[in-house]
């Protein structure tokens, strides 16, 4: 009987300093899992350093190294999608290049999926040690808000480090949306998930690609992609404001009847006007978020363009 194939998908953006370390570590881990065949699918997401050269070098020496190289930086979500689409494995793992997703967890994750009880094994970090405090704070807030405003469950500290079986991978690929928020997509497709917890590991080398603002924008993306609560705020606020103004009007009317009508209170009027104008702009901006996302979806552009690849029958535009 031929062995099952496990694909390990790794998105790489300027990962020159970490790739060697990851490759060594992966080899160590996979050598101990002789009952499987492996392929490593590296996606070079338009790196500006020598990432692609290193990948080509590895591929020349090692037949299980597959690489795909984008025509520019399309973002980690696009890289993940390209990897999942072109991975041939019976099981597929997704993992960061910087060793923050410890390869040593692989055997355990694979065992859970192979047991048949679970369709995928996912990981979450239970600590955020080594991370700026305010980033951790906002991350926690994000997960709390997401839990309230969406139907899907997104675990605090969930990583994009997973081992999935073929049916789950195929379902994820079938979701063709342009604005991809993987943490939501993984949860949306359902299936049985085994959660494995681990302590945060700091990047082995190189630096994070996420600035605070990039993370902030990503979190807005997550909310808009998986919840319509923000866009409903408009209706609720509108309703409440109407109620309040009717009551205020009645009050003013009665007061004028009883006490006459001294012209007073224009400063408070000015305050109310700016307040309402502010809310209107805020809500319009929120709706704009949905409109702009819809615009991108309607254009139906591909998620990525591959310029160079050693994967057989690569889907070059996907
Ligand atoms: N990454 C990518 N494209 C990007 C940004 C990041 O493919 O535009 C990859 C990166 O090479 C790494 C993973 O996504 O393998 C996670 O990035 P990073 O470690 O910088 O994020 P962090 O762990 O700090 O959240
Ligand atoms: Mg990282």
Coordinates of C-alpha atoms and ligand atoms in Angstrom, one line a residue:
X1 CA 0.0 0.0 0.0
X2 CA 1.4 3.4 -0.9
X3 CA 1.9 5.8 1.9
X4 CA -0.4 8.8 2.6
X5 CA 1.0 12.2 1.5
X6 CA 1.1 15.1 3.9
X7 CA 1.5 18.6 2.4
X8 CA 3.0 21.3 4.6
X9 CA 2.0 24.8 3.3
X10 CA 4.1 27.7 4.4
X11 CA 3.5 31.3 3.3
X12 CA 6.8 33.3 3.1
X13 CA 7.3 37.0 2.9
X14 CA 10.8 38.2 3.4
X15 CA 11.7 35.1 5.4
X16 CA 15.3 34.8 4.3
X17 CA 16.7 34.5 7.9
X18 CA 14.2 31.9 9.1
X19 CA 13.8 29.5 6.1
X20 CA 16.9 27.5 6.8
X21 CA 16.0 27.0 10.5
X22 CA 12.4 25.9 9.5
X23 CA 13.6 23.5 6.8
X24 CA 16.0 21.8 9.2
X25 CA 13.4 21.5 11.9
X26 CA 10.7 20.2 9.4
X27 CA 13.2 17.5 8.2
X28 CA 13.8 16.4 11.8
X29 CA 10.1 16.1 12.5
X30 CA 9.1 14.4 9.3
X31 CA 12.0 12.0 9.4
X32 CA 10.4 10.6 12.6
X33 CA 7.1 10.1 10.8
X34 CA 8.3 7.5 8.3
X35 CA 4.8 6.1 7.7
X36 CA 4.0 9.2 5.6
X37 CA 5.3 10.9 2.5
X38 CA 5.8 14.6 2.7
X39 CA 5.8 17.6 0.4
X40 CA 6.6 21.1 1.6
X41 CA 4.7 23.8 -0.4
X42 CA 6.4 27.2 0.1
X43 CA 4.6 30.2 -1.3
X44 CA 6.9 33.2 -1.9
X45 CA 4.5 36.1 -1.4
X46 CA 6.5 38.7 -3.4
X47 CA 9.5 38.8 -1.0
X48 CA 12.0 41.5 -1.6
X49 CA 15.0 39.5 -0.1
X50 CA 16.5 36.3 -1.2
X51 CA 13.6 34.1 -0.1
X52 CA 13.0 32.8 -3.6
X53 CA 16.6 32.0 -4.2
X54 CA 16.7 30.0 -1.0
X55 CA 13.6 28.1 -2.0
X56 CA 15.0 27.3 -5.4
X57 CA 18.2 26.0 -3.9
X58 CA 16.3 23.8 -1.5
X59 CA 14.1 22.5 -4.3
X60 CA 17.1 21.6 -6.5
X61 CA 18.4 19.5 -3.7
X62 CA 15.3 18.0 -2.3
X63 CA 12.4 16.6 -4.4
X64 CA 9.8 17.2 -1.7
X65 CA 10.3 20.9 -1.7
X66 CA 7.7 22.7 -3.9
X67 CA 7.6 26.4 -4.3
X68 CA 5.3 28.9 -5.9
X69 CA 6.3 32.5 -6.3
X70 CA 3.8 35.4 -6.7
X71 CA 4.2 38.3 -9.1
X72 CA 4.0 40.6 -6.1
X73 CA 3.0 40.7 -2.5
X74 CA -0.6 39.6 -2.3
X75 CA -0.8 39.0 1.5
X76 CA -0.8 36.0 3.7
X77 CA -4.4 35.0 3.0
X78 CA -3.7 34.8 -0.7
X79 CA -0.6 32.8 -0.1
X80 CA -2.5 30.3 2.1
X81 CA -5.2 29.9 -0.5
X82 CA -2.6 29.3 -3.3
X83 CA -0.9 26.7 -1.0
X84 CA -4.2 24.9 -0.2
X85 CA -5.2 24.9 -3.9
X86 CA -2.0 23.3 -5.1
X87 CA -1.2 21.0 -2.2
X88 CA -1.7 17.3 -3.3
X89 CA -1.7 15.8 0.2
X90 CA -4.3 13.5 1.8
X91 CA -3.6 15.7 4.8
X92 CA -2.6 19.4 4.6
X93 CA -0.9 21.4 7.3
X94 CA -0.6 25.2 7.2
X95 CA 2.2 26.8 9.2
X96 CA 4.1 30.1 9.5
X97 CA 7.7 30.3 8.4
X98 CA 9.1 31.8 11.5
X99 CA 8.9 28.8 13.9
X100 CA 6.1 30.5 15.9
X101 CA 4.1 27.4 14.9
X102 CA 6.3 24.7 16.4
X103 CA 6.8 21.9 13.8
X104 CA 7.3 19.6 16.8
X105 CA 3.5 19.6 17.3
X106 CA 2.9 18.0 13.9
X107 CA 2.9 14.3 14.9
X108 CA 0.4 14.9 17.6
X109 CA -1.9 16.9 15.2
X110 CA -1.6 14.3 12.5
X111 CA -2.5 11.6 15.0
X112 CA -5.7 13.4 16.0
X113 CA -6.9 13.7 12.4
X114 CA -5.8 10.1 11.5
X115 CA -7.8 8.8 14.5
X116 CA -10.9 9.6 12.4
X117 CA -12.5 11.4 15.4
X118 CA -11.5 14.8 14.1
X119 CA -11.3 16.4 10.7
X120 CA -8.7 18.9 11.7
X121 CA -6.3 19.7 14.5
X122 CA -5.9 23.4 15.2
X123 CA -3.6 25.2 17.6
X124 CA -4.0 28.2 19.9
X125 CA -1.5 29.9 22.1
X126 CA -2.5 30.3 25.6
X127 CA 0.0 33.0 26.4
X128 CA 1.1 36.1 24.6
X129 CA 4.5 36.4 26.3
X130 CA 6.9 38.5 24.4
X131 CA 4.2 40.6 22.7
X132 CA 3.6 44.3 23.4
X133 CA 1.0 44.6 26.1
X134 CA -1.3 46.9 24.2
X135 CA -1.3 44.6 21.2
X136 CA -2.4 41.7 23.5
X137 CA -5.1 43.9 25.0
X138 CA -6.6 44.8 21.6
X139 CA -6.3 41.3 20.4
X140 CA -8.4 40.1 23.4
X141 CA -10.9 42.8 22.8
X142 CA -11.2 41.8 19.2
X143 CA -12.0 38.2 20.0
X144 CA -14.5 39.2 22.6
X145 CA -16.3 41.5 20.1
X146 CA -16.2 38.9 17.4
X147 CA -17.8 36.3 19.6
X148 CA -20.7 38.6 20.3
X149 CA -21.4 39.8 16.8
X150 CA -20.8 36.7 14.7
X151 CA -22.4 33.3 14.6
X152 CA -19.1 31.5 14.1
X153 CA -16.7 30.7 17.0
X154 CA -13.3 32.2 16.8
X155 CA -10.9 31.0 19.5
X156 CA -8.8 33.6 21.4
X157 CA -5.2 33.1 20.4
X158 CA -6.1 30.7 17.5
X159 CA -3.3 30.4 15.0
X160 CA -3.5 29.6 11.3
X161 CA -1.5 26.4 12.2
X162 CA -3.7 23.5 11.3
X163 CA -3.7 19.9 10.0
X164 CA -6.8 19.2 7.9
X165 CA -8.1 16.3 6.0
X166 CA -9.0 16.4 2.3
X167 CA -12.7 17.1 2.6
X168 CA -12.0 20.1 4.8
X169 CA -9.3 21.5 2.5
X170 CA -11.7 21.1 -0.5
X171 CA -14.4 23.0 1.4
X172 CA -12.1 25.9 2.2
X173 CA -11.0 26.1 -1.4
X174 CA -14.6 26.2 -2.5
X175 CA -15.1 29.5 -0.6
X176 CA -14.2 31.9 -3.3
X177 CA -14.6 35.2 -1.5
X178 CA -12.1 37.9 -2.3
X179 CA -11.8 39.3 1.3
X180 CA -10.5 36.2 3.0
X181 CA -10.3 36.0 6.8
X182 CA -8.9 32.6 7.4
X183 CA -9.7 32.4 11.1
X184 CA -13.4 32.9 10.2
X185 CA -13.3 30.6 7.2
X186 CA -11.8 27.7 9.1
X187 CA -14.6 28.0 11.6
X188 CA -17.3 28.7 9.0
X189 CA -16.8 25.4 7.1
X190 CA -17.5 23.5 10.3
X191 CA -16.1 19.9 10.8
X192 CA -14.7 18.5 14.0
X193 CA -11.8 20.4 15.4
X194 CA -9.3 19.3 18.0
X195 CA -7.7 22.3 19.8
X196 CA -4.1 21.9 20.9
X197 CA -2.7 24.6 23.2
X198 CA 0.8 25.8 23.4
X199 CA 2.8 28.6 25.0
X200 CA 3.7 31.5 22.7
X201 CA 7.1 31.1 21.0
X202 CA 8.9 34.2 19.8
X203 CA 10.0 34.5 16.2
X204 CA 13.2 32.6 15.5
X205 CA 14.7 35.4 13.3
X206 CA 13.6 38.2 11.1
X207 CA 10.7 40.5 12.1
X208 CA 7.0 40.5 12.2
X209 CA 5.1 41.8 9.1
X210 CA 2.3 43.1 11.2
X211 CA 2.3 46.7 12.4
X212 CA -0.4 47.7 14.8
X213 CA -2.4 49.4 12.1
X214 CA -2.2 46.5 9.7
X215 CA -3.6 44.3 12.5
X216 CA -6.3 46.9 13.2
X217 CA -7.4 46.9 9.6
X218 CA -7.3 43.1 9.5
X219 CA -9.6 43.0 12.5
X220 CA -12.1 45.3 10.9
X221 CA -11.9 43.1 7.8
X222 CA -12.7 40.1 10.0
X223 CA -15.8 41.8 11.5
X224 CA -17.1 43.0 8.2
X225 CA -16.5 39.7 6.5
X226 CA -18.4 37.6 9.1
X227 CA -20.9 39.9 10.7
X228 CA -23.6 42.3 9.7
X229 CA -23.9 43.8 13.2
X230 CA -22.0 47.0 12.3
X231 CA -24.2 47.8 9.4
X232 CA -27.4 47.2 11.5
X233 CA -26.2 49.8 14.0
X234 CA -27.4 52.5 11.6
X235 CA -31.0 51.3 11.9
X236 CA -30.9 51.0 15.7
X237 CA -29.2 54.4 16.2
X238 CA -31.7 56.0 13.8
X239 CA -34.6 54.5 15.7
X240 CA -33.3 55.6 19.1
X241 CA -32.5 59.1 17.9
X242 CA -35.9 59.5 16.5
X243 CA -37.5 58.4 19.8
X244 CA -35.3 60.8 21.7
X245 CA -36.1 63.8 19.5
X246 CA -39.9 63.1 19.7
X247 CA -39.7 63.2 23.4
X248 CA -37.6 66.3 23.4
X249 CA -40.0 68.0 21.0
X250 CA -42.9 67.2 23.3
X251 CA -41.0 68.6 26.2
X252 CA -40.2 71.8 24.4
X253 CA -43.7 72.2 23.2
X254 CA -45.2 71.9 26.6
X255 CA -42.6 74.1 28.2
X256 CA -43.3 76.9 25.6
X257 CA -47.0 76.5 26.4
X258 CA -46.5 76.8 30.1
X259 CA -43.6 79.2 30.5
X260 CA -43.7 81.2 27.2
X261 CA -40.8 81.0 24.8
X262 CA -37.5 82.7 25.9
X263 CA -34.9 82.3 23.2
X264 CA -32.3 80.3 25.0
X265 CA -30.3 77.1 24.6
X266 CA -28.6 77.6 21.3
X267 CA -25.2 76.3 22.6
X268 CA -26.8 73.0 23.5
X269 CA -28.4 73.0 20.1
X270 CA -25.0 73.4 18.4
X271 CA -23.7 70.5 20.5
X272 CA -26.6 68.3 19.5
X273 CA -26.1 69.1 15.9
X274 CA -22.5 68.3 15.8
X275 CA -23.2 65.1 17.8
X276 CA -25.7 64.0 15.3
X277 CA -23.6 64.9 12.3
X278 CA -20.7 62.9 13.9
X279 CA -22.9 59.8 14.3
X280 CA -24.2 60.1 10.8
X281 CA -20.7 60.3 9.3
X282 CA -19.6 57.4 11.5
X283 CA -22.5 55.2 10.4
X284 CA -22.0 56.2 6.8
X285 CA -18.4 55.2 7.0
X286 CA -19.4 51.8 8.5
X287 CA -21.8 51.2 5.6
X288 CA -19.0 52.3 3.3
X289 CA -16.9 49.4 4.6
X290 CA -19.5 47.0 3.4
X291 CA -20.0 48.8 0.1
X292 CA -16.2 48.8 -0.6
X293 CA -16.0 45.1 0.3
X294 CA -18.9 44.3 -2.0
X295 CA -17.2 46.3 -4.7
X296 CA -14.1 44.2 -4.4
X297 CA -16.1 41.0 -4.5
X298 CA -18.1 42.1 -7.5
X299 CA -14.9 42.8 -9.5
X300 CA -14.1 39.2 -9.1
X301 CA -10.4 39.6 -9.4
X302 CA -8.1 36.6 -8.8
X303 CA -6.6 36.3 -5.3
X304 CA -3.1 35.9 -6.6
X305 CA -0.9 35.5 -9.7
X306 CA 1.9 33.0 -9.8
X307 CA 5.0 34.0 -11.8
X308 CA 7.2 31.0 -11.1
X309 CA 6.6 27.5 -9.7
X310 CA 7.8 24.0 -9.6
X311 CA 4.5 22.5 -8.7
X312 CA 3.0 20.2 -11.3
X313 CA -0.1 21.8 -13.1
X314 CA 0.0 24.8 -10.9
X315 CA -3.1 26.9 -11.2
X316 CA -1.2 30.1 -12.1
X317 CA -4.0 32.5 -11.6
X318 CA -6.3 31.7 -8.7
Ligands
LIG1 N1 3.3 36.5 5.4 C1 3.0 36.4 4.0 N2 2.6 37.6 3.4 C2 2.5 38.8 4.0 C3 2.8 38.8 5.4 C4 3.2 37.7 6.1 O1 3.1 35.4 3.4 O2 2.2 39.8 3.4 C5 3.7 35.3 6.1 C6 5.0 35.3 6.8 O3 6.1 35.1 6.0 C7 4.8 34.3 7.9 C8 3.3 34.4 8.2 O4 2.7 35.0 7.1 O5 5.1 33.0 7.5 C9 3.1 35.2 9.5 O6 3.7 36.4 9.5 P1 4.4 37.1 10.7 O7 5.2 36.0 11.4 O8 5.1 38.3 10.3 O9 3.1 37.4 11.6 P2 3.0 37.3 13.2 O10 3.4 36.0 13.6 O11 3.8 38.4 13.8 O12 1.5 37.5 13.4
LIG2 MG1 5.1 35.2 13.2

